[in-house]
mmCIF file of C-alpha atoms in Angstrom:
data_model
loop_
_atom_site.group_PDB
_atom_site.id
_atom_site.type_symbol
_atom_site.label_atom_id
_atom_site.label_comp_id
_atom_site.label_asym_id
_atom_site.label_seq_id
_atom_site.Cartn_x
_atom_site.Cartn_y
_atom_site.Cartn_z
ATOM 1 C CA MET W 774 12.478 29.412 36.136
ATOM 2 C CA SER W 775 15.960 28.210 35.363
ATOM 3 C CA THR W 776 14.894 24.558 35.171
ATOM 4 C CA VAL W 777 12.262 25.505 32.624
ATOM 5 C CA ARG W 778 14.882 27.313 30.597
ATOM 6 C CA LYS W 779 17.217 24.323 30.883
ATOM 7 C CA GLN W 780 14.441 22.065 29.633
ATOM 8 C CA HIS W 781 13.898 24.433 26.719
ATOM 9 C CA LEU W 782 17.562 24.345 25.844
ATOM 10 C CA SER W 783 17.767 20.563 25.930
ATOM 11 C CA VAL W 784 14.698 20.284 23.676
ATOM 12 C CA ASP W 785 16.360 22.749 21.317
ATOM 13 C CA ARG W 786 19.480 20.642 21.364
ATOM 14 C CA VAL W 787 17.526 17.519 20.363
ATOM 15 C CA LEU W 788 15.812 19.442 17.562
ATOM 16 C CA LEU W 789 19.153 20.780 16.325
ATOM 17 C CA ALA W 790 20.531 17.260 16.301
ATOM 18 C CA PHE W 791 17.508 16.169 14.276
ATOM 19 C CA LEU W 792 18.031 18.991 11.770
ATOM 20 C CA PHE W 793 21.731 18.165 11.576
ATOM 21 C CA LEU W 794 20.959 14.536 10.770
ATOM 22 C CA ALA W 795 18.536 15.626 8.055
ATOM 23 C CA ALA W 796 21.160 17.990 6.672
ATOM 24 C CA VAL W 797 23.762 15.217 6.533
ATOM 25 C CA LEU W 798 21.309 12.968 4.709
ATOM 26 C CA THR W 799 20.553 15.782 2.246
ATOM 27 C CA ILE W 800 24.153 16.764 1.574
ATOM 28 C CA GLY W 801 25.624 13.258 1.646
ATOM 29 C CA PRO W 802 24.613 12.134 -1.837
ATOM 30 C CA PHE W 803 25.883 15.394 -3.356
ATOM 31 C CA LEU W 804 29.232 15.040 -1.640
ATOM 32 C CA TRP W 805 29.504 11.443 -2.702
ATOM 33 C CA ILE W 806 28.800 12.180 -6.366
ATOM 34 C CA ALA W 807 31.200 15.137 -6.224
ATOM 35 C CA LEU W 808 33.919 12.879 -4.835
ATOM 36 C CA ALA W 809 33.137 10.224 -7.424
ATOM 37 C CA SER W 810 33.667 12.779 -10.185
ATOM 38 C CA PHE W 811 37.332 13.044 -9.168
ATOM 39 C CA LYS W 812 37.896 9.301 -9.078
ATOM 40 C CA THR W 813 39.179 7.074 -11.825
ATOM 41 C CA GLN W 814 36.896 4.329 -13.029
ATOM 42 C CA ILE W 815 39.027 1.794 -11.192
ATOM 43 C CA ALA W 816 39.006 3.669 -7.877
ATOM 44 C CA LEU W 817 35.255 3.997 -8.163
ATOM 45 C CA LEU W 818 34.720 0.301 -8.846
ATOM 46 C CA MET W 819 37.041 -0.723 -6.048
ATOM 47 C CA GLY W 820 35.157 1.503 -3.638
ATOM 48 C CA THR W 821 38.384 2.888 -2.200
ATOM 49 C CA VAL W 822 37.985 5.474 0.519
ATOM 50 C CA LYS W 823 41.418 7.067 0.037
ATOM 51 C CA PHE W 824 42.209 8.062 -3.520
ATOM 52 C CA THR W 825 44.258 10.523 -5.493
ATOM 53 C CA PRO W 826 41.921 13.011 -7.163
ATOM 54 C CA VAL W 827 42.190 13.216 -10.917
ATOM 55 C CA SER W 828 40.631 15.771 -13.253
ATOM 56 C CA MET W 829 40.371 13.474 -16.262
ATOM 57 C CA ASN W 830 36.568 13.147 -15.988
ATOM 58 C CA TYR W 831 36.211 16.915 -16.182
ATOM 59 C CA ASP W 832 38.716 17.156 -19.017
ATOM 60 C CA GLU W 833 36.733 14.615 -20.955
ATOM 61 C CA VAL W 834 33.350 16.271 -20.409
ATOM 62 C CA LEU W 835 34.421 19.858 -20.948
ATOM 63 C CA PHE W 836 37.207 19.624 -23.525
ATOM 64 C CA GLY W 837 36.967 16.121 -24.975
ATOM 65 C CA ASN W 838 36.738 15.817 -28.744
ATOM 66 C CA THR W 839 33.690 13.577 -28.644
ATOM 67 C CA SER W 840 31.963 15.492 -25.864
ATOM 68 C CA LEU W 841 28.711 17.211 -26.795
ATOM 69 C CA PHE W 842 28.400 18.765 -23.357
ATOM 70 C CA ALA W 843 28.898 22.401 -24.396
ATOM 71 C CA ARG W 844 26.546 22.080 -27.353
ATOM 72 C CA ASN W 845 23.863 20.332 -25.267
ATOM 73 C CA PHE W 846 24.177 22.916 -22.542
ATOM 74 C CA LEU W 847 23.671 25.654 -25.118
ATOM 75 C CA ASN W 848 20.539 23.835 -26.329
ATOM 76 C CA SER W 849 19.176 23.786 -22.786
ATOM 77 C CA ILE W 850 19.827 27.501 -22.407
ATOM 78 C CA ILE W 851 18.061 28.214 -25.710
ATOM 79 C CA VAL W 852 15.011 26.130 -24.739
ATOM 80 C CA ALA W 853 14.847 27.612 -21.249
ATOM 81 C CA SER W 854 15.148 31.239 -22.339
ATOM 82 C CA ILE W 855 12.755 31.061 -25.283
ATOM 83 C CA SER W 856 10.069 29.153 -23.356
ATOM 84 C CA THR W 857 10.381 31.565 -20.432
ATOM 85 C CA MET W 858 10.056 34.551 -22.743
ATOM 86 C CA MET W 859 7.013 33.064 -24.471
ATOM 87 C CA ALA W 860 5.336 32.139 -21.193
ATOM 88 C CA MET W 861 6.003 35.581 -19.743
ATOM 89 C CA SER W 862 4.746 37.470 -22.787
ATOM 90 C CA ILE W 863 1.526 35.429 -22.947
ATOM 91 C CA GLY W 864 1.033 35.279 -19.202
ATOM 92 C CA PHE W 865 1.453 38.988 -18.634
ATOM 93 C CA LEU W 866 -1.662 39.683 -20.742
ATOM 94 C CA ALA W 867 -3.813 37.823 -18.234
ATOM 95 C CA MET P 1399 -23.539 52.884 -22.214
ATOM 96 C CA ALA P 1400 -21.786 52.352 -25.459
ATOM 97 C CA GLN P 1401 -18.525 53.126 -23.731
ATOM 98 C CA SER P 1402 -19.046 50.503 -21.052
ATOM 99 C CA ASN P 1403 -19.965 48.021 -23.744
ATOM 100 C CA ASN P 1404 -16.730 48.849 -25.478
ATOM 101 C CA ARG P 1405 -14.845 48.322 -22.296
ATOM 102 C CA HIS P 1406 -16.514 44.939 -21.885
ATOM 103 C CA ALA P 1407 -15.558 44.018 -25.402
ATOM 104 C CA ALA P 1408 -11.975 45.070 -24.785
ATOM 105 C CA LYS P 1409 -11.931 42.953 -21.616
ATOM 106 C CA TYR P 1410 -13.038 39.839 -23.452
ATOM 107 C CA LEU P 1411 -10.803 40.625 -26.403
ATOM 108 C CA SER P 1412 -7.765 40.740 -24.143
ATOM 109 C CA LEU P 1413 -8.635 37.220 -23.001
ATOM 110 C CA VAL P 1414 -8.532 35.856 -26.531
ATOM 111 C CA PRO P 1415 -4.747 35.321 -26.891
ATOM 112 C CA ALA P 1416 -4.480 33.463 -23.594
ATOM 113 C CA LEU P 1417 -7.597 31.437 -24.361
ATOM 114 C CA MET P 1418 -6.340 30.606 -27.828
ATOM 115 C CA PHE P 1419 -3.086 29.287 -26.439
ATOM 116 C CA LEU P 1420 -4.940 27.326 -23.790
ATOM 117 C CA VAL P 1421 -7.151 25.646 -26.381
ATOM 118 C CA LEU P 1422 -4.251 25.102 -28.756
ATOM 119 C CA LEU P 1423 -1.841 23.701 -26.174
ATOM 120 C CA SER P 1424 -4.084 21.960 -23.626
ATOM 121 C CA ALA P 1425 -7.518 21.128 -24.988
ATOM 122 C CA LEU P 1426 -6.541 20.032 -28.487
ATOM 123 C CA PRO P 1427 -3.873 17.521 -27.425
ATOM 124 C CA LEU P 1428 -6.277 16.099 -24.842
ATOM 125 C CA PHE P 1429 -9.066 15.636 -27.394
ATOM 126 C CA ASN P 1430 -6.565 14.158 -29.814
ATOM 127 C CA LEU P 1431 -5.509 11.706 -27.121
ATOM 128 C CA ILE P 1432 -9.103 10.697 -26.442
ATOM 129 C CA ALA P 1433 -9.782 10.216 -30.150
ATOM 130 C CA LEU P 1434 -6.590 8.221 -30.491
ATOM 131 C CA SER P 1435 -7.651 5.891 -27.695
ATOM 132 C CA PHE P 1436 -10.543 4.625 -29.832
ATOM 133 C CA ALA P 1437 -8.330 3.887 -32.815
ATOM 134 C CA GLU P 1438 -5.700 1.481 -34.012
ATOM 135 C CA VAL P 1439 -2.901 3.317 -35.756
ATOM 136 C CA THR P 1440 -0.764 1.690 -38.395
ATOM 137 C CA TRP P 1441 2.071 3.242 -40.323
ATOM 138 C CA SER P 1442 2.436 2.765 -44.026
ATOM 139 C CA GLY P 1443 3.930 4.908 -46.746
ATOM 140 C CA GLY P 1444 5.095 7.481 -44.200
ATOM 141 C CA GLU P 1445 1.533 8.148 -43.126
ATOM 142 C CA ALA P 1446 -0.539 7.273 -40.116
ATOM 143 C CA HIS P 1447 -3.702 5.303 -40.837
ATOM 144 C CA TRP P 1448 -6.385 5.439 -38.201
ATOM 145 C CA GLU P 1449 -8.793 2.610 -37.940
ATOM 146 C CA TRP P 1450 -11.661 2.977 -35.487
ATOM 147 C CA VAL P 1451 -11.898 0.047 -33.116
ATOM 148 C CA GLY P 1452 -14.419 1.308 -30.572
ATOM 149 C CA PHE P 1453 -13.719 0.186 -27.033
ATOM 150 C CA ASP P 1454 -11.278 -2.589 -27.981
ATOM 151 C CA ASN P 1455 -8.305 -0.735 -26.525
ATOM 152 C CA TYR P 1456 -10.105 -0.290 -23.239
ATOM 153 C CA SER P 1457 -11.283 -3.868 -22.915
ATOM 154 C CA ALA P 1458 -7.731 -5.052 -23.593
ATOM 155 C CA LEU P 1459 -6.584 -3.100 -20.537
ATOM 156 C CA ALA P 1460 -8.445 -5.410 -18.176
ATOM 157 C CA SER P 1461 -6.260 -8.380 -19.062
ATOM 158 C CA ASP P 1462 -2.963 -6.480 -19.252
ATOM 159 C CA ILE P 1463 -0.671 -7.706 -16.466
ATOM 160 C CA LEU P 1464 1.765 -4.823 -16.922
ATOM 161 C CA PHE P 1465 -1.055 -2.305 -16.565
ATOM 162 C CA LYS P 1466 -2.301 -3.894 -13.350
ATOM 163 C CA ALA P 1467 1.206 -4.073 -11.900
ATOM 164 C CA GLY P 1468 1.824 -0.483 -12.940
ATOM 165 C CA ILE P 1469 -1.330 0.823 -11.288
ATOM 166 C CA LEU P 1470 -0.698 -1.164 -8.105
ATOM 167 C CA ASN P 1471 2.962 -0.132 -7.795
ATOM 168 C CA THR P 1472 2.126 3.490 -8.523
ATOM 169 C CA ILE P 1473 -0.546 3.563 -5.834
ATOM 170 C CA ILE P 1474 1.823 1.984 -3.282
ATOM 171 C CA LEU P 1475 4.527 4.458 -4.233
ATOM 172 C CA VAL P 1476 2.205 7.457 -4.110
ATOM 173 C CA VAL P 1477 0.661 6.559 -0.750
ATOM 174 C CA VAL P 1478 3.872 5.548 1.056
ATOM 175 C CA ALA P 1479 6.166 8.206 -0.403
ATOM 176 C CA THR P 1480 3.697 11.063 -0.045
ATOM 177 C CA SER P 1481 2.774 10.170 3.547
ATOM 178 C CA ALA P 1482 6.433 9.967 4.521
ATOM 179 C CA GLN P 1483 7.221 13.222 2.762
ATOM 180 C CA VAL P 1484 4.430 15.094 4.497
ATOM 181 C CA LEU P 1485 5.299 13.571 7.883
ATOM 182 C CA ILE P 1486 9.038 14.279 7.674
ATOM 183 C CA GLY P 1487 8.387 17.668 6.097
ATOM 184 C CA LEU P 1488 6.034 18.585 8.952
ATOM 185 C CA MET P 1489 8.541 17.480 11.571
ATOM 186 C CA LEU P 1490 11.317 19.493 9.950
ATOM 187 C CA ALA P 1491 9.033 22.502 9.578
ATOM 188 C CA LEU P 1492 8.003 22.396 13.246
ATOM 189 C CA ALA P 1493 11.617 22.048 14.356
ATOM 190 C CA CYS P 1494 12.794 24.898 12.113
ATOM 191 C CA SER P 1495 9.955 27.140 13.196
ATOM 192 C CA ARG P 1496 10.699 26.542 16.881
ATOM 193 C CA LEU P 1497 14.434 27.103 16.509
ATOM 194 C CA GLY P 1498 13.846 30.303 14.564
ATOM 195 C CA ARG P 1499 17.060 32.066 13.538
ATOM 196 C CA LYS P 1500 19.241 29.182 14.664
ATOM 197 C CA SER P 1501 17.874 27.065 11.796
ATOM 198 C CA ARG P 1502 18.420 29.554 8.980
ATOM 199 C CA ALA P 1503 21.323 27.715 7.366
ATOM 200 C CA TYR P 1504 19.332 24.472 7.447
ATOM 201 C CA ARG P 1505 16.305 26.020 5.772
ATOM 202 C CA THR P 1506 18.335 26.879 2.686
ATOM 203 C CA LEU P 1507 20.154 23.591 2.692
ATOM 204 C CA PHE P 1508 17.033 21.446 2.822
ATOM 205 C CA LEU P 1509 15.796 22.906 -0.450
ATOM 206 C CA LEU P 1510 18.800 21.665 -2.416
ATOM 207 C CA PRO P 1511 17.263 18.413 -3.756
ATOM 208 C CA ILE P 1512 14.330 20.178 -5.449
ATOM 209 C CA LEU P 1513 16.745 22.075 -7.660
ATOM 210 C CA ILE P 1514 18.245 18.921 -9.135
ATOM 211 C CA PRO P 1515 16.610 17.290 -12.192
ATOM 212 C CA GLY P 1516 15.144 13.849 -11.546
ATOM 213 C CA ILE P 1517 17.445 12.213 -14.049
ATOM 214 C CA ILE P 1518 20.527 13.317 -12.075
ATOM 215 C CA ILE P 1519 18.947 12.182 -8.806
ATOM 216 C CA GLY P 1520 18.404 8.808 -10.459
ATOM 217 C CA ALA P 1521 22.045 8.648 -11.535
ATOM 218 C CA ILE P 1522 23.362 9.620 -8.082
ATOM 219 C CA TRP P 1523 21.246 7.046 -6.287
ATOM 220 C CA ARG P 1524 21.925 4.332 -8.797
ATOM 221 C CA LEU P 1525 25.604 4.713 -8.033
ATOM 222 C CA MET P 1526 24.953 4.829 -4.305
ATOM 223 C CA TYR P 1527 22.744 1.742 -4.389
ATOM 224 C CA ASN P 1528 25.273 -0.226 -6.418
ATOM 225 C CA TYR P 1529 25.743 -3.750 -5.105
ATOM 226 C CA GLN P 1530 29.535 -3.885 -5.322
ATOM 227 C CA PHE P 1531 30.791 -0.389 -4.650
ATOM 228 C CA GLY P 1532 27.755 1.711 -3.688
ATOM 229 C CA VAL P 1533 28.192 3.862 -0.628
ATOM 230 C CA VAL P 1534 25.026 2.505 1.012
ATOM 231 C CA ASN P 1535 26.442 -0.994 1.067
ATOM 232 C CA GLN P 1536 29.855 0.324 2.147
ATOM 233 C CA ILE P 1537 28.270 1.954 5.187
ATOM 234 C CA LEU P 1538 26.280 -1.200 5.946
ATOM 235 C CA ASP P 1539 29.549 -3.131 5.669
ATOM 236 C CA LEU P 1540 31.092 -0.933 8.387
ATOM 237 C CA VAL P 1541 28.273 -1.900 10.739
ATOM 238 C CA GLY P 1542 28.779 -5.518 9.787
ATOM 239 C CA LEU P 1543 25.706 -6.080 7.672
ATOM 240 C CA GLY P 1544 26.064 -7.937 4.426
ATOM 241 C CA PRO P 1545 25.665 -6.215 1.084
ATOM 242 C CA ILE P 1546 22.055 -5.772 0.043
ATOM 243 C CA ASP P 1547 20.960 -5.837 -3.567
ATOM 244 C CA TRP P 1548 18.832 -2.704 -3.344
ATOM 245 C CA LEU P 1549 17.696 -2.472 -6.939
ATOM 246 C CA GLY P 1550 18.036 -6.066 -8.074
ATOM 247 C CA SER P 1551 15.854 -7.809 -5.523
ATOM 248 C CA SER P 1552 12.196 -7.813 -6.406
ATOM 249 C CA SER P 1553 11.039 -7.360 -2.821
ATOM 250 C CA LEU P 1554 13.298 -4.366 -2.149
ATOM 251 C CA ALA P 1555 13.377 -2.516 -5.472
ATOM 252 C CA LEU P 1556 10.128 -0.620 -5.008
ATOM 253 C CA MET P 1557 11.172 0.358 -1.487
ATOM 254 C CA SER P 1558 14.479 1.701 -2.833
ATOM 255 C CA VAL P 1559 12.647 3.782 -5.415
ATOM 256 C CA ILE P 1560 10.328 5.100 -2.700
ATOM 257 C CA ILE P 1561 13.333 6.135 -0.580
ATOM 258 C CA VAL P 1562 14.759 8.117 -3.495
ATOM 259 C CA GLU P 1563 11.377 9.707 -4.118
ATOM 260 C CA ILE P 1564 11.147 10.691 -0.434
ATOM 261 C CA TRP P 1565 14.666 12.099 -0.504
ATOM 262 C CA HIS P 1566 13.943 14.104 -3.635
ATOM 263 C CA TRP P 1567 10.591 15.620 -2.682
ATOM 264 C CA THR P 1568 10.469 15.980 1.121
ATOM 265 C CA PRO P 1569 11.911 19.527 0.714
ATOM 266 C CA PHE P 1570 8.829 20.445 -1.298
ATOM 267 C CA SER P 1571 6.426 19.522 1.524
ATOM 268 C CA PHE P 1572 8.843 21.100 3.986
ATOM 269 C CA LEU P 1573 8.655 24.388 2.082
ATOM 270 C CA LEU P 1574 4.851 24.457 1.941
ATOM 271 C CA LEU P 1575 4.400 23.312 5.539
ATOM 272 C CA LEU P 1576 7.014 25.705 6.920
ATOM 273 C CA ALA P 1577 5.041 28.605 5.454
ATOM 274 C CA ALA P 1578 1.887 27.234 7.124
ATOM 275 C CA VAL P 1579 3.600 26.685 10.494
ATOM 276 C CA GLU P 1580 5.129 30.163 10.465
ATOM 277 C CA ALA P 1581 1.703 31.650 9.730
ATOM 278 C CA LEU P 1582 0.067 29.973 12.757
ATOM 279 C CA PRO P 1583 -1.541 32.569 15.026
ATOM 280 C CA LYS P 1584 0.330 32.876 18.330
ATOM 281 C CA ASP P 1585 -2.639 33.897 20.476
ATOM 282 C CA VAL P 1586 -4.547 30.591 20.352
ATOM 283 C CA SER P 1587 -1.573 28.524 21.491
ATOM 284 C CA GLU P 1588 -0.880 31.079 24.226
ATOM 285 C CA ALA P 1589 -4.499 30.774 25.329
ATOM 286 C CA ALA P 1590 -4.106 26.985 25.416
ATOM 287 C CA GLN P 1591 -0.957 27.330 27.551
ATOM 288 C CA ILE P 1592 -2.747 29.612 30.006
ATOM 289 C CA ASP P 1593 -5.563 27.083 30.221
ATOM 290 C CA GLY P 1594 -2.982 24.549 31.322
ATOM 291 C CA ALA P 1595 -2.687 22.436 28.202
ATOM 292 C CA THR P 1596 0.415 20.286 27.894
ATOM 293 C CA LYS P 1597 2.685 20.733 24.872
ATOM 294 C CA TRP P 1598 1.231 17.642 23.249
ATOM 295 C CA GLN P 1599 -2.388 18.693 23.895
ATOM 296 C CA GLU P 1600 -1.632 22.118 22.482
ATOM 297 C CA PHE P 1601 -0.188 20.582 19.337
ATOM 298 C CA ARG P 1602 -2.905 17.944 18.980
ATOM 299 C CA ARG P 1603 -5.927 20.162 19.683
ATOM 300 C CA VAL P 1604 -4.790 23.611 18.534
ATOM 301 C CA SER P 1605 -1.914 23.575 16.059
ATOM 302 C CA LEU P 1606 -2.765 20.425 14.140
ATOM 303 C CA PRO P 1607 -6.390 21.372 13.334
ATOM 304 C CA LEU P 1608 -5.172 24.783 12.165
ATOM 305 C CA LEU P 1609 -2.478 23.161 10.040
ATOM 306 C CA TRP P 1610 -4.801 20.533 8.608
ATOM 307 C CA PRO P 1611 -5.818 22.379 5.407
ATOM 308 C CA ALA P 1612 -2.162 23.051 4.568
ATOM 309 C CA ILE P 1613 -1.219 19.423 5.256
ATOM 310 C CA PHE P 1614 -4.051 18.221 3.067
ATOM 311 C CA THR P 1615 -3.158 20.567 0.206
ATOM 312 C CA THR P 1616 0.484 19.510 0.387
ATOM 313 C CA PHE P 1617 -0.537 15.864 0.324
ATOM 314 C CA VAL P 1618 -2.756 16.284 -2.730
ATOM 315 C CA PHE P 1619 -0.112 18.358 -4.563
ATOM 316 C CA ARG P 1620 2.582 15.812 -3.908
ATOM 317 C CA ALA P 1621 0.312 12.854 -4.711
ATOM 318 C CA ILE P 1622 -0.546 14.323 -8.119
ATOM 319 C CA ILE P 1623 3.111 14.883 -8.961
ATOM 320 C CA ALA P 1624 4.128 11.501 -7.548
ATOM 321 C CA PHE P 1625 1.632 9.804 -9.867
ATOM 322 C CA LYS P 1626 3.711 11.030 -12.785
ATOM 323 C CA VAL P 1627 6.992 9.629 -11.474
ATOM 324 C CA PHE P 1628 9.112 8.530 -14.404
ATOM 325 C CA ASP P 1629 12.711 9.696 -14.644
ATOM 326 C CA GLU P 1630 13.957 8.274 -11.356
ATOM 327 C CA VAL P 1631 12.418 4.896 -12.082
ATOM 328 C CA TYR P 1632 13.695 4.930 -15.657
ATOM 329 C CA LEU P 1633 17.255 5.349 -14.453
ATOM 330 C CA LEU P 1634 17.168 3.331 -11.248
ATOM 331 C CA THR P 1635 15.508 0.109 -12.305
ATOM 332 C CA GLY P 1636 13.851 0.532 -15.698
ATOM 333 C CA GLY P 1637 10.719 -1.030 -14.212
ATOM 334 C CA GLY P 1638 12.459 -4.226 -13.182
ATOM 335 C CA PRO P 1639 13.253 -6.690 -11.831
ATOM 336 C CA GLY P 1640 10.238 -8.265 -13.478
ATOM 337 C CA THR P 1641 7.399 -5.884 -12.795
ATOM 338 C CA ALA P 1642 8.578 -4.970 -9.283
ATOM 339 C CA THR P 1643 8.958 -1.257 -9.983
ATOM 340 C CA GLU P 1644 6.751 -0.975 -13.038
ATOM 341 C CA VAL P 1645 5.031 2.397 -12.509
ATOM 342 C CA ILE P 1646 2.159 3.481 -14.673
ATOM 343 C CA SER P 1647 3.910 6.268 -16.577
ATOM 344 C CA PHE P 1648 6.584 3.754 -17.435
ATOM 345 C CA THR P 1649 4.014 1.258 -18.721
ATOM 346 C CA ILE P 1650 2.453 3.964 -20.855
ATOM 347 C CA TYR P 1651 5.847 4.901 -22.245
ATOM 348 C CA GLN P 1652 6.567 1.304 -23.160
ATOM 349 C CA ARG P 1653 3.217 0.621 -24.776
ATOM 350 C CA PHE P 1654 3.154 3.962 -26.551
ATOM 351 C CA PHE P 1655 6.676 4.286 -27.869
ATOM 352 C CA VAL P 1656 8.677 1.116 -27.365
ATOM 353 C CA GLN P 1657 5.947 -1.177 -28.702
ATOM 354 C CA ASP P 1658 4.734 1.615 -31.006
ATOM 355 C CA ASN P 1659 1.084 1.203 -30.120
ATOM 356 C CA PRO P 1660 -0.347 4.745 -29.827
ATOM 357 C CA GLY P 1661 -4.003 3.725 -29.662
ATOM 358 C CA TYR P 1662 -3.506 1.351 -26.763
ATOM 359 C CA GLY P 1663 -1.143 3.765 -24.996
ATOM 360 C CA SER P 1664 -3.727 6.536 -25.319
ATOM 361 C CA ALA P 1665 -6.432 4.335 -23.838
ATOM 362 C CA MET P 1666 -4.123 3.705 -20.901
ATOM 363 C CA SER P 1667 -3.387 7.420 -20.509
ATOM 364 C CA VAL P 1668 -7.069 8.338 -20.593
ATOM 365 C CA THR P 1669 -7.828 5.682 -17.962
ATOM 366 C CA VAL P 1670 -5.071 6.995 -15.707
ATOM 367 C CA ILE P 1671 -6.263 10.586 -16.128
ATOM 368 C CA PHE P 1672 -9.738 9.390 -15.190
ATOM 369 C CA ILE P 1673 -8.477 7.549 -12.094
ATOM 370 C CA ILE P 1674 -6.424 10.523 -10.877
ATOM 371 C CA ALA P 1675 -9.289 12.947 -11.521
ATOM 372 C CA THR P 1676 -11.654 10.706 -9.545
ATOM 373 C CA ILE P 1677 -9.276 10.464 -6.577
ATOM 374 C CA ILE P 1678 -8.699 14.212 -6.532
ATOM 375 C CA GLY P 1679 -12.429 14.871 -6.889
ATOM 376 C CA ILE P 1680 -13.277 12.626 -3.934
ATOM 377 C CA ALA P 1681 -10.501 14.131 -1.819
ATOM 378 C CA MET P 1682 -11.598 17.686 -2.601
ATOM 379 C CA THR P 1683 -15.272 17.123 -1.795
ATOM 380 C CA ARG P 1684 -14.331 15.310 1.417
ATOM 381 C CA GLN P 1685 -12.162 18.225 2.442
ATOM 382 C CA ARG P 1686 -14.876 20.740 1.649
ATOM 383 C CA SER P 1687 -17.542 18.886 3.629
ATOM 384 C CA ARG P 1688 -15.100 18.568 6.503
ATOM 385 C CA SER P 1689 -14.297 22.257 6.689
ATOM 386 C CA GLN P 1690 -17.957 23.239 6.604
#
């Protein structure tokens, strides 16, 4: 009985390792792009592993004079909400 | 009698708005596209002039190298990426289902890539594939392998795009297949165990046949969506190098808008719609005859 249970546990362990690997592969790219967002252009191009995080990329996107980010985001919200409302109001008649 | 007639009328009347929108938004554009595919459109004086050319647009397709490359690459991409997605998705689903509560955190996590727009996925992977500073080459460098030009080499570029496509859409098959695996009846596999079937026999002869319809549906779903792949390719390689990653939606985009040739682009679109519809039709009838 106990050997069967041991076998079960070791199979579970292999499966967990498999899921963990898949999780790392899923999360990895997100982490990497998140890290890259705190790097300077130079640090990014050099491919340095250790770097001092800077917030200048975020400053530029969110508060920069030439940045259209806020306006474009608003446009997306407008499109998303109006199309959802239209689809819902037509679809609910069905 | 009159009342039931009224009720019938009201029933059909309530269909009218939905039907109207369907005709207006789906049927009309499609018919317009088909009409356009038989015409040569020129622009002069701010107006479009249609000139009917019969089947000229279609016969030109046969000698279009870009079109052939696009169809071929798309089929390779669809077959390889979709098979891998369904296979990996099934493996993940089986593992998650067996581990039960222990896998709850993973289940949520695996769905992350579906939430991200394709254009951002393209940007992320383009950076990661970068020859000089991309993280993929950095990791390879740690193991001692030389840098690989993932997107610039014509033999590897399509493979790189396929990897991104697999990464992006495996969660989708995982989601559908997990629902199917969780819904498997317990009693048949228990019966198989009592009859002395090994784990593999139980999976091969009991679970897999029961899962087959779900696997097939997932495959067809994913194949249809994969046929329309555009944004990742647009950002990753732009169809290059040469025609190595030229997918059909990209060819259509170029002919239609970049070269400003709506008639020819429409002919291409109609042909692709026809090809996809044929494949789906064959697959569906096969499936139906199999299940009967």
